[in-house]
Coordinates of C-alpha atoms in Angstrom, one line a residue:
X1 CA 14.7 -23.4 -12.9
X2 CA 16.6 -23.4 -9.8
X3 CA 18.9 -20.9 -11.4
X4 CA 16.7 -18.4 -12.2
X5 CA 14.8 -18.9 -8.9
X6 CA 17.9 -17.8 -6.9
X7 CA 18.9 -15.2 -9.6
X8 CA 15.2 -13.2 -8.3
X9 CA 15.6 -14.2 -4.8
X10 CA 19.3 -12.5 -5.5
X11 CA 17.5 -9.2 -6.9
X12 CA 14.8 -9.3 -4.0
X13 CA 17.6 -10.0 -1.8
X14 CA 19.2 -6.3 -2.8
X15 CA 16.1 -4.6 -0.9
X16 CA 14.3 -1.7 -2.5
X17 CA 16.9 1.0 -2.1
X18 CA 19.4 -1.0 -4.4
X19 CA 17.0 -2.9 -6.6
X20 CA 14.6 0.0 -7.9
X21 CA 17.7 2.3 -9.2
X22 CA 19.1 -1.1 -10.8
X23 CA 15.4 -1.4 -12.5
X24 CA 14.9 2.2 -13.4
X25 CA 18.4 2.3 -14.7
X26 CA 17.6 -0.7 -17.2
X27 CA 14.1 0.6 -17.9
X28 CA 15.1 3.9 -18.8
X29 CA 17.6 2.9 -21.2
X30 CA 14.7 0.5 -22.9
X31 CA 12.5 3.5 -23.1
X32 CA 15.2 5.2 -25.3
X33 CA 16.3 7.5 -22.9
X34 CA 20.1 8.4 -22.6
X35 CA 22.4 6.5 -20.8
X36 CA 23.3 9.7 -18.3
X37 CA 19.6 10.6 -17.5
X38 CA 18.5 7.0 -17.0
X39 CA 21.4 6.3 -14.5
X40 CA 20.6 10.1 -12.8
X41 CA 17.1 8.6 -12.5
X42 CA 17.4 5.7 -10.9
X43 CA 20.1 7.0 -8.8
X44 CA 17.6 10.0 -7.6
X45 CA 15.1 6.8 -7.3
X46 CA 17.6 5.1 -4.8
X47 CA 18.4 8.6 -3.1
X48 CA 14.7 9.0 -2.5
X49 CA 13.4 5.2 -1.2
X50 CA 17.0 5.6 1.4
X51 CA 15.3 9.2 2.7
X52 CA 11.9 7.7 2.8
X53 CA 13.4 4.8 4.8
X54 CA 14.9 6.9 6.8
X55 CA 11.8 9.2 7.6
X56 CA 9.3 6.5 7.9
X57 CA 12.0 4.7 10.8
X58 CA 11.1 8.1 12.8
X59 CA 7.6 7.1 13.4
X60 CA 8.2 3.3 14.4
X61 CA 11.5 4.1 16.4
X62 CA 9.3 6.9 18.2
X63 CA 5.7 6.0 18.0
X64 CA 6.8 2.7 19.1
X65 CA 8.1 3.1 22.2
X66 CA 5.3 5.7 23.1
X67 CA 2.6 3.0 22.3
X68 CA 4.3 0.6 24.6
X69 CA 3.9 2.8 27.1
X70 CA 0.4 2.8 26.3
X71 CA 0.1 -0.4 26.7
X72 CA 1.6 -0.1 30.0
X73 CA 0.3 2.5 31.4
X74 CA -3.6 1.1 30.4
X75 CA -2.4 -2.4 31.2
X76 CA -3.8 -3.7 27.8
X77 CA -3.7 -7.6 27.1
X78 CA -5.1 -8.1 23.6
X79 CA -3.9 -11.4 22.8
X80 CA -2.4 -11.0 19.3
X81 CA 0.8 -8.8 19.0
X82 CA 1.1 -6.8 15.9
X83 CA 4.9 -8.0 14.8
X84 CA 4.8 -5.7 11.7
X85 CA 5.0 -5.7 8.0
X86 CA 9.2 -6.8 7.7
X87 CA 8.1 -10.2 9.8
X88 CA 5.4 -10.3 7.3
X89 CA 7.0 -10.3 4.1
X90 CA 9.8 -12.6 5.3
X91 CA 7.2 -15.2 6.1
X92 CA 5.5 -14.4 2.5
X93 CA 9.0 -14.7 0.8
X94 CA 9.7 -17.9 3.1
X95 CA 6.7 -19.6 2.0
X96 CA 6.7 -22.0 -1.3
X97 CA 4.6 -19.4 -2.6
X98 CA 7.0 -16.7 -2.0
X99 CA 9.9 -18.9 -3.8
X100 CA 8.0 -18.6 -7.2
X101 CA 6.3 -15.4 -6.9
X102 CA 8.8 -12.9 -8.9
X103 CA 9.3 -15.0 -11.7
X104 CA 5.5 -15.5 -11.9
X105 CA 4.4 -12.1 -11.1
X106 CA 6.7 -10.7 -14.1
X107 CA 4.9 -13.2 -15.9
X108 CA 1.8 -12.0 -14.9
X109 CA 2.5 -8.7 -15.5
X110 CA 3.9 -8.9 -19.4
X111 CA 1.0 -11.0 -20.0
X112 CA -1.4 -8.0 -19.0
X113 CA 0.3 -5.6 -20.6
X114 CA 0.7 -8.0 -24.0
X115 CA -3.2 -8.4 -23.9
X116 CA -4.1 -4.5 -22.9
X117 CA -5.6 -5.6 -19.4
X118 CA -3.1 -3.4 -18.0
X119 CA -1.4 0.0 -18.4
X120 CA 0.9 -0.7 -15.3
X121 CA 4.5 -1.6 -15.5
X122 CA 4.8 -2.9 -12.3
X123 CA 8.9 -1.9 -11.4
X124 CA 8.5 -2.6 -7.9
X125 CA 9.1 -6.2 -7.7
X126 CA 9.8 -6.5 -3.8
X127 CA 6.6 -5.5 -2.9
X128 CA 5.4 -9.0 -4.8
X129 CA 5.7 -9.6 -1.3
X130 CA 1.8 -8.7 -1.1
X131 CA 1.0 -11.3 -3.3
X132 CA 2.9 -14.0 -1.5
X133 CA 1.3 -13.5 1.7
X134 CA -1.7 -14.1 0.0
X135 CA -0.8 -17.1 -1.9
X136 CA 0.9 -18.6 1.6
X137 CA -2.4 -17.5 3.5
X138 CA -4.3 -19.3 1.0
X139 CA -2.1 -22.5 0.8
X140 CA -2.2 -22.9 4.5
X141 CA -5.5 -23.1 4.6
X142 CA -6.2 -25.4 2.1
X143 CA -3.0 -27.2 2.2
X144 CA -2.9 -27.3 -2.0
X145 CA 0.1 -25.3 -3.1
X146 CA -1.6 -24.8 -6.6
X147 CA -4.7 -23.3 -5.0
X148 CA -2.0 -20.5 -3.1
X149 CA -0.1 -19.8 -6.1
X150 CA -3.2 -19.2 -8.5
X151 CA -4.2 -17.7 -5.9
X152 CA -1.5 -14.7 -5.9
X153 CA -2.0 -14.3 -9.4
X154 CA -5.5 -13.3 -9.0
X155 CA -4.9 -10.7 -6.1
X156 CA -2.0 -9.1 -8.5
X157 CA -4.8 -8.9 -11.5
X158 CA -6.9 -7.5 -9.0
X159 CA -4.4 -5.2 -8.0
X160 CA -3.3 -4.4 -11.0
X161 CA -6.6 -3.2 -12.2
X162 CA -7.2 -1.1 -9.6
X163 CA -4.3 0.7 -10.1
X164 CA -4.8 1.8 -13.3
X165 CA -8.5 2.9 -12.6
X166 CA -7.0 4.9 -9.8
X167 CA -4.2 6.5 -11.7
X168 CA -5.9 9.3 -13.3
X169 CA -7.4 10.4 -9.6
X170 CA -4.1 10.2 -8.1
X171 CA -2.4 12.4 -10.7
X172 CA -5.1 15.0 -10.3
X173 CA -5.2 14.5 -6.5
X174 CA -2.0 13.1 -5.2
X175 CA 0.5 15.1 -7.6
X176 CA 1.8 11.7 -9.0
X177 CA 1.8 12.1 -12.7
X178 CA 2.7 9.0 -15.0
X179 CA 2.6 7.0 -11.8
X180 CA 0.3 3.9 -10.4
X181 CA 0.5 2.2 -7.4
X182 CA -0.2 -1.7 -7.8
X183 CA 0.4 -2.0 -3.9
X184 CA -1.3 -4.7 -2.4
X185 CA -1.6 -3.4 0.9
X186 CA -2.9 0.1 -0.3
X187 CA -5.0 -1.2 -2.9
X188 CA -7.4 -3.3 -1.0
X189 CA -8.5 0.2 0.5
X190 CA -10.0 1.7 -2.8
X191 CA -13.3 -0.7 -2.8
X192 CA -13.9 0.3 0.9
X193 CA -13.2 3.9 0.1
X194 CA -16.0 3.8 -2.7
X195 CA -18.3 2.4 -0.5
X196 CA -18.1 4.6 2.6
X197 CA -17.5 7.8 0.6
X198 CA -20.7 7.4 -1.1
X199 CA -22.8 6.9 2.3
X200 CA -21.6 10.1 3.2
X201 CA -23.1 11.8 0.1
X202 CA -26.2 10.2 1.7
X203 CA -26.1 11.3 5.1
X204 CA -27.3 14.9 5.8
X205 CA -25.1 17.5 7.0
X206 CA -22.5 15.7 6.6
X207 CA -22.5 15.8 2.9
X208 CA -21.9 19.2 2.7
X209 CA -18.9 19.0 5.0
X210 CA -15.8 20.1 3.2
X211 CA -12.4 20.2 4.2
X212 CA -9.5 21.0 1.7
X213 CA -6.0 20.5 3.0
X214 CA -4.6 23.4 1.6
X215 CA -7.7 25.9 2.8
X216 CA -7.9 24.3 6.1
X217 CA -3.9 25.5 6.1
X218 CA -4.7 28.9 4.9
X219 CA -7.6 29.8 7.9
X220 CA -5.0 28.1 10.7
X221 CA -2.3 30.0 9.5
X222 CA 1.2 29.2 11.2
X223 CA -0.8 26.3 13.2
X224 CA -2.0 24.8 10.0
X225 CA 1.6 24.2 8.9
X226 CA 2.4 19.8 8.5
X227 CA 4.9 21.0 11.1
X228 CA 3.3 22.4 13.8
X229 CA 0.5 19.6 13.2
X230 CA 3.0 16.8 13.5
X231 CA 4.2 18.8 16.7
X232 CA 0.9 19.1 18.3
X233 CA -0.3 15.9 17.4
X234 CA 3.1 13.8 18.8
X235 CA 3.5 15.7 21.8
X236 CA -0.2 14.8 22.6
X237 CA 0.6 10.9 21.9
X238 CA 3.0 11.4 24.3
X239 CA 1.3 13.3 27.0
X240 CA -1.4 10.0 26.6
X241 CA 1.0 7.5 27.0
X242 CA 2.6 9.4 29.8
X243 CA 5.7 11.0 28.8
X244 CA 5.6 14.5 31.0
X245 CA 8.2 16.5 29.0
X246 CA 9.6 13.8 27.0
X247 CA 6.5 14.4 24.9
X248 CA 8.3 17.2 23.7
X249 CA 10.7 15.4 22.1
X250 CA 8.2 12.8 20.4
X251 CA 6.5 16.1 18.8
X252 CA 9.4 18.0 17.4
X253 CA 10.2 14.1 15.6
X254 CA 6.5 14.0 14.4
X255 CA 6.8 18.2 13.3
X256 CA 9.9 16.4 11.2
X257 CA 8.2 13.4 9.5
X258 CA 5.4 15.8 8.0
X259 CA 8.1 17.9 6.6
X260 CA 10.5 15.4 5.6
X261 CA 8.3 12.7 4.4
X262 CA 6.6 15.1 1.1
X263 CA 10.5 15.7 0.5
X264 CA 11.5 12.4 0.1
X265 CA 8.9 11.7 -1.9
X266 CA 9.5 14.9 -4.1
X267 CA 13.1 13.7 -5.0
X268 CA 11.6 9.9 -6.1
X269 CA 9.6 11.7 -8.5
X270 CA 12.0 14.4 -9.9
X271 CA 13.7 10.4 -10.9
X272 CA 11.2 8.8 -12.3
X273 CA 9.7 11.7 -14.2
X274 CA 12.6 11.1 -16.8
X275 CA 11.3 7.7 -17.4
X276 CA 7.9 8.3 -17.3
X277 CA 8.4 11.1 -20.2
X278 CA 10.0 8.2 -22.0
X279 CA 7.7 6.0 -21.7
X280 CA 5.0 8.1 -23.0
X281 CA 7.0 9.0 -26.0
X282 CA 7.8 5.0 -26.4
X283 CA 4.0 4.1 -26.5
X284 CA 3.1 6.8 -28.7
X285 CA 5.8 5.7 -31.4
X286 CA 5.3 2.1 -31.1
X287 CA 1.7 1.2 -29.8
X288 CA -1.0 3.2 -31.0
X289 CA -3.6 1.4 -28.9
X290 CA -2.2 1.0 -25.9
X291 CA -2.9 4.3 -23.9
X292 CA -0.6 5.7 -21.1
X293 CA 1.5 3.7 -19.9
X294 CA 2.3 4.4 -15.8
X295 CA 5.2 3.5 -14.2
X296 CA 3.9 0.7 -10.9
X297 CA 5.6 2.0 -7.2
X298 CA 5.7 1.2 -4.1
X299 CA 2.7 3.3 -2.0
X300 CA 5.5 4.9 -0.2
X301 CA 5.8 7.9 -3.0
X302 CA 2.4 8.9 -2.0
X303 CA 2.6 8.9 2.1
X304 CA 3.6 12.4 1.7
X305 CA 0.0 13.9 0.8
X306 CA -0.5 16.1 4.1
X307 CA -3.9 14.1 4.2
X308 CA -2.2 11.0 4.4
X309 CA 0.1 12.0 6.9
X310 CA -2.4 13.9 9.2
X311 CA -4.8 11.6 9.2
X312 CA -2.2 8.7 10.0
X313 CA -1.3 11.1 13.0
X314 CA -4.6 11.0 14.9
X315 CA -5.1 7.9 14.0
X316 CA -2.4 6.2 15.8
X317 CA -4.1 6.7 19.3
X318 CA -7.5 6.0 18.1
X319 CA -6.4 2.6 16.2
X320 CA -5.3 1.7 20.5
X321 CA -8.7 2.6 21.6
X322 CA -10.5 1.2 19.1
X323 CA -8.2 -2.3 19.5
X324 CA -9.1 -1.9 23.1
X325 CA -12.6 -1.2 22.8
X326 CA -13.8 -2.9 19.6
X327 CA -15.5 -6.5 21.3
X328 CA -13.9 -9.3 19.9
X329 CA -10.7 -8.1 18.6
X330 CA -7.6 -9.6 19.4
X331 CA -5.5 -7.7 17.3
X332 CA -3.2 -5.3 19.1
X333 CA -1.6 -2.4 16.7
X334 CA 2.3 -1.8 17.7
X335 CA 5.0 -2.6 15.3
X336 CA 3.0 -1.8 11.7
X337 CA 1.3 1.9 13.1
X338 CA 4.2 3.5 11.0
X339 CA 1.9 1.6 7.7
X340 CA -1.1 3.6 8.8
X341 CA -0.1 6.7 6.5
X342 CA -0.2 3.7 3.8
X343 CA -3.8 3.4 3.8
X344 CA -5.1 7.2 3.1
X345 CA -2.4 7.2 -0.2
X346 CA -5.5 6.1 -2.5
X347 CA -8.2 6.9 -0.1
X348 CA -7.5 10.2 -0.9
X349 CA -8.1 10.1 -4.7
X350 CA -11.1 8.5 -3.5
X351 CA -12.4 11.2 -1.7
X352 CA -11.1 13.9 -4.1
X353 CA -8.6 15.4 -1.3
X354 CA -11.2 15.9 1.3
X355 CA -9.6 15.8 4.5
X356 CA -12.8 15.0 6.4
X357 CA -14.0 12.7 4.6
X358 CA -10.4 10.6 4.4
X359 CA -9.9 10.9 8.1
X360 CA -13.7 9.0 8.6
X361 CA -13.4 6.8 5.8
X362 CA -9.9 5.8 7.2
X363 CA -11.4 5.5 11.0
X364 CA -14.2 3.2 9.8
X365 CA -11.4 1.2 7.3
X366 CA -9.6 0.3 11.0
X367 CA -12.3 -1.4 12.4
X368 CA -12.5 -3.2 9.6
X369 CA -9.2 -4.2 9.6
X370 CA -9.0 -5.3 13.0
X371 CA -12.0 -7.8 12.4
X372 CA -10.6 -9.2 9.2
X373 CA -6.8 -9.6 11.3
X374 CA -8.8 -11.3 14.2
X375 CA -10.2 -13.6 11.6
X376 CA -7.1 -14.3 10.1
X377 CA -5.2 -15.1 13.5
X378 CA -4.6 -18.5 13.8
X379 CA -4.3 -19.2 9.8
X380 CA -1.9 -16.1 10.4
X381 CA 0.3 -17.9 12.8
X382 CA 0.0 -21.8 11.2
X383 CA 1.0 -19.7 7.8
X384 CA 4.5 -18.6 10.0
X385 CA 4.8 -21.6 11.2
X386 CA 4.5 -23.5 7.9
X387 CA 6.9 -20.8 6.1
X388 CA 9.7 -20.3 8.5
X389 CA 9.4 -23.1 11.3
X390 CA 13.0 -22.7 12.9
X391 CA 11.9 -19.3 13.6
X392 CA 8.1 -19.8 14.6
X393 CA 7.7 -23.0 15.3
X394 CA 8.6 -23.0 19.2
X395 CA 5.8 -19.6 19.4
X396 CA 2.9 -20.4 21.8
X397 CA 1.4 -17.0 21.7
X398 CA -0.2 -15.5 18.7
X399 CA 0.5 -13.0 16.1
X400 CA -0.5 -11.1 13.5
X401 CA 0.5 -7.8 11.8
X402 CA -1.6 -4.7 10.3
X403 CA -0.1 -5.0 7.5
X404 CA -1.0 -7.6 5.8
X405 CA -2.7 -10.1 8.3
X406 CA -5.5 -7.2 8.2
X407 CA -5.7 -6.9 4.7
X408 CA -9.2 -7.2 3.7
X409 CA -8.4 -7.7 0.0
X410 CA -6.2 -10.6 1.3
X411 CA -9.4 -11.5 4.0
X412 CA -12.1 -12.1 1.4
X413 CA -10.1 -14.3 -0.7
X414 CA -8.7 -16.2 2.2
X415 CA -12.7 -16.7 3.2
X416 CA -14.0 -17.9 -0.4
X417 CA -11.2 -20.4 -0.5
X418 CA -12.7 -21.6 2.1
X419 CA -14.6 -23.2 -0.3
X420 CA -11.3 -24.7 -2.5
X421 CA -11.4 -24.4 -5.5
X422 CA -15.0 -23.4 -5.6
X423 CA -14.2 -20.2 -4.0
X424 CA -10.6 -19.5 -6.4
X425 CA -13.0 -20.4 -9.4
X426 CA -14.9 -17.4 -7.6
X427 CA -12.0 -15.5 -7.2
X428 CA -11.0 -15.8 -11.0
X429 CA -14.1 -14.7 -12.1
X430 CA -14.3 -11.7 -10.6
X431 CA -10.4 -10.9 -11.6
X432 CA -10.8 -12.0 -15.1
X433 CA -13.9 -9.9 -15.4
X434 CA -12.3 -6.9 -14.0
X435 CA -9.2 -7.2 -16.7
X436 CA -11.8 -7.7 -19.6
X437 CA -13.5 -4.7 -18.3
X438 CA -9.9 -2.5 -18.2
X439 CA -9.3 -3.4 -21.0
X440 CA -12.4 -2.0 -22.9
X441 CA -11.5 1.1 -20.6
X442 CA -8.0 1.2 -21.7
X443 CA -8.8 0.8 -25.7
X444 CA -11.3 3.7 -25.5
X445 CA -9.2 5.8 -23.6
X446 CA -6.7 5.2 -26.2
X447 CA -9.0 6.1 -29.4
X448 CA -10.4 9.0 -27.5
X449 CA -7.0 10.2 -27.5
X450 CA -6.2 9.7 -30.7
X451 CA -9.0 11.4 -31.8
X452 CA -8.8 14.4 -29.6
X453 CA -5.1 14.3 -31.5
X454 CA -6.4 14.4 -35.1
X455 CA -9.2 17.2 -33.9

């Protein structure tokens, strides 16, 4: 056991960049494609997560600095630091949880697809990390390891369903064919999304607010360019926090992410198009009954939407004001604001592409999020002291992290097991029910396919 247990924590250890062409590489050449394609894909894969890296470094290693001269400047003193999403997973993968969680989420994962409660193959591996965190959370709190680690399992089934019913919608609105996105983080976002987005259909007036992306473009002309709205948008960040004509310089780097970023993402998809095609082909020769299959990423191919990106923009300063503002937080955003583009990828879907309606559903979705990390606090920091004590141990302040001690997938479970096992018993029902319930889904999908083939 031990032996395979470091041969995962060897793959994990690889990071994304090296893992997921390794992974694609393999995959592809399962899928029956050639040997030359599958290594250009997952070498185009690599390419694209090292760009994406890159791009998505711009917003913390600029943003960040500007917010801290927020803080500052407004003499903010929220008693929670935000540490962000690397501190995070390290504490997730630290955790006993954590040790087990790859083995047991590929597991989980063949088992679905075995039993049709899934059309996801989930590639993505590192980002298991999700799942952890949830597990550790979990065991903290009730000190039973088993509890954490069942635990996990049922927030990937949960995750796992939701990306497949999400799928379609982000094909059609997110340009991500063959692709789902069993992303713990982003995932938790769809049941809020549902919610809010149908109020507005109630609310008069503003239901018949529309505003496409690509219209809105059109009327603006050259100002409704990603570029000149990252521009305009980051030199007013700076002018807030105080930057005089430094906030120049923060604009022409945020002008760059919203070009740069849809880029990125276009050159992981131009890889993993090749095995997507094959896996199609593969499910149609060998499982009649089985659907599409989708390939499961990281969120990160979708953070390119302009939506996602735009939104994400303006909401940087508001997320400090609302931190400020909202009574009772103690969660103060700094180190995971470059994850807010992270929760509009399947808002947007959601929403069918409306801007409006994504930016208020995502402003709403914040305050949220800052309630359920201000819950989550203290079992936050005993979690990071329980996983890596020679790093946490000697803290006497607290933290938490946007990502994912504000999760409020991660949040509701934490708060039913409460109730031990009571509340995972809880838990399992409502995952079990939603794989039963995919997997109706999935079969009549499949024989409505079939039959639209023999018509």
């Amino acid at each position: 056991m031990e032996v395979i247990l470091n041969f995962f924590q060897f793959i994990n250890d690889l990071g994304a960049s090296v893992m997921m062409p390794i992974i694609i590489t393999i995959l592809g050449l399962i899928l029956g494609a050639p040997f030359g394609r599958a290594l250009r894909a997952g070498l185009t894969v690599g390419v694209g997560f090292v760009g994406l890296n890159l791009v998505i470094g711009l917003i913390g290693t600029h943003l960040g600095p500007a917010v801290q001269a927020m803080i500052e400047r407004y003499g903010l003193t929220l008693d929670a630091i935000d540490i962000g999403w690397p501190a995070a997973a390290a504490i997730a993968f630290a955790s006993s949880v954590g040790t087990f969680i790859i083995p047991v989420g590929i597991i989980v994962n063949v088992v679905m697809l075995v039993t049709n409660t899934t059309q996801t193959l989930d590639v993505d591996i590192w980002d298991y990390w999700h799942f952890a965190f949830t597990g550790a959370m979990i065991q903290a709190l009730t000190g039973s390891f088993a509890m954490g680690l069942v635990a996990a399992v049922l927030n990937m089934v949960i995750i796992m369903v939701i990306a497949d019913l999400t799928a379609p919608s982000l094909e059609t609105y997110n340009g991500l064919p063959g692709i789902s996105l069993p992303h713990g983080f982003t995932g938790a976002f769809v049941p809020i999304a549902i919610v809010f987005n149908k109020i507005l259909d109630f609310i008069p007036g503003i239901n018949k607010i529309k505003m496409d992306m690509d219209k809105v473009q059109a009327k603006l002309g050259l100002f409704g360019e990603p570029m000149i709205i990252g521009t305009v948008i980051g030199i007013v960040v700076g002018l807030i926090a105080g930057y005089g004509w430094d906030s120049l310089l923060l604009g022409i780097n945020m002008g760059a992410v919203l070009v740069l970023i849809p880029k990125m993402a276009a050159m992981l998809m131009e890889g993993l198009l090749p095995v997507s095609d094959a896996a199609q082909v593969f499910i149609e020769k060998h499982f009649k009954n089985r659907g599409k299959l989708y390939i499961g990423l990281d969120s990160a191919v979708g953070i390119g939407h302009p939506v996602a990106l735009t939104c994400a923009l303006i909401l940087v300063p508001l997320s400090i004001a609302l931190a400020v503002f909202l009574p009772g937080n103690r969660v103060l955003p700094f180190a995971d604001l470059a994850v807010i583009p992270y929760v509009f990828v399947l808002i947007i879907p959601m929403v069918k592409g409306d801007f409006f309606r994504a930016l208020v559903v995502g402003f709403f979705t914040m305050i949220i999020m800052f309630y359920c990390g201000t819950d989550m606090v203290d079992s936050f920091v005993a979690t990071a002291k329980a996983a890596d004590p020679a790093t946490y141990g000697s803290y006497t302040t607290a933290f938490s992290s946007i990502c994912d001690g504000s999760n409020p997938l991660t949040w509701a479970m934490w708060k039913l097991s409460n109730f031990q096992w009571i509340g995972i018993a809880i838990i399992a029902v409502i995952a079990i029910g939603l794989a039963i319930y995919n997997r109706q889904h999935i079969i009549k999908q499949a024989k409505e396919a079939a039959a639209a083939e023999e018509a």
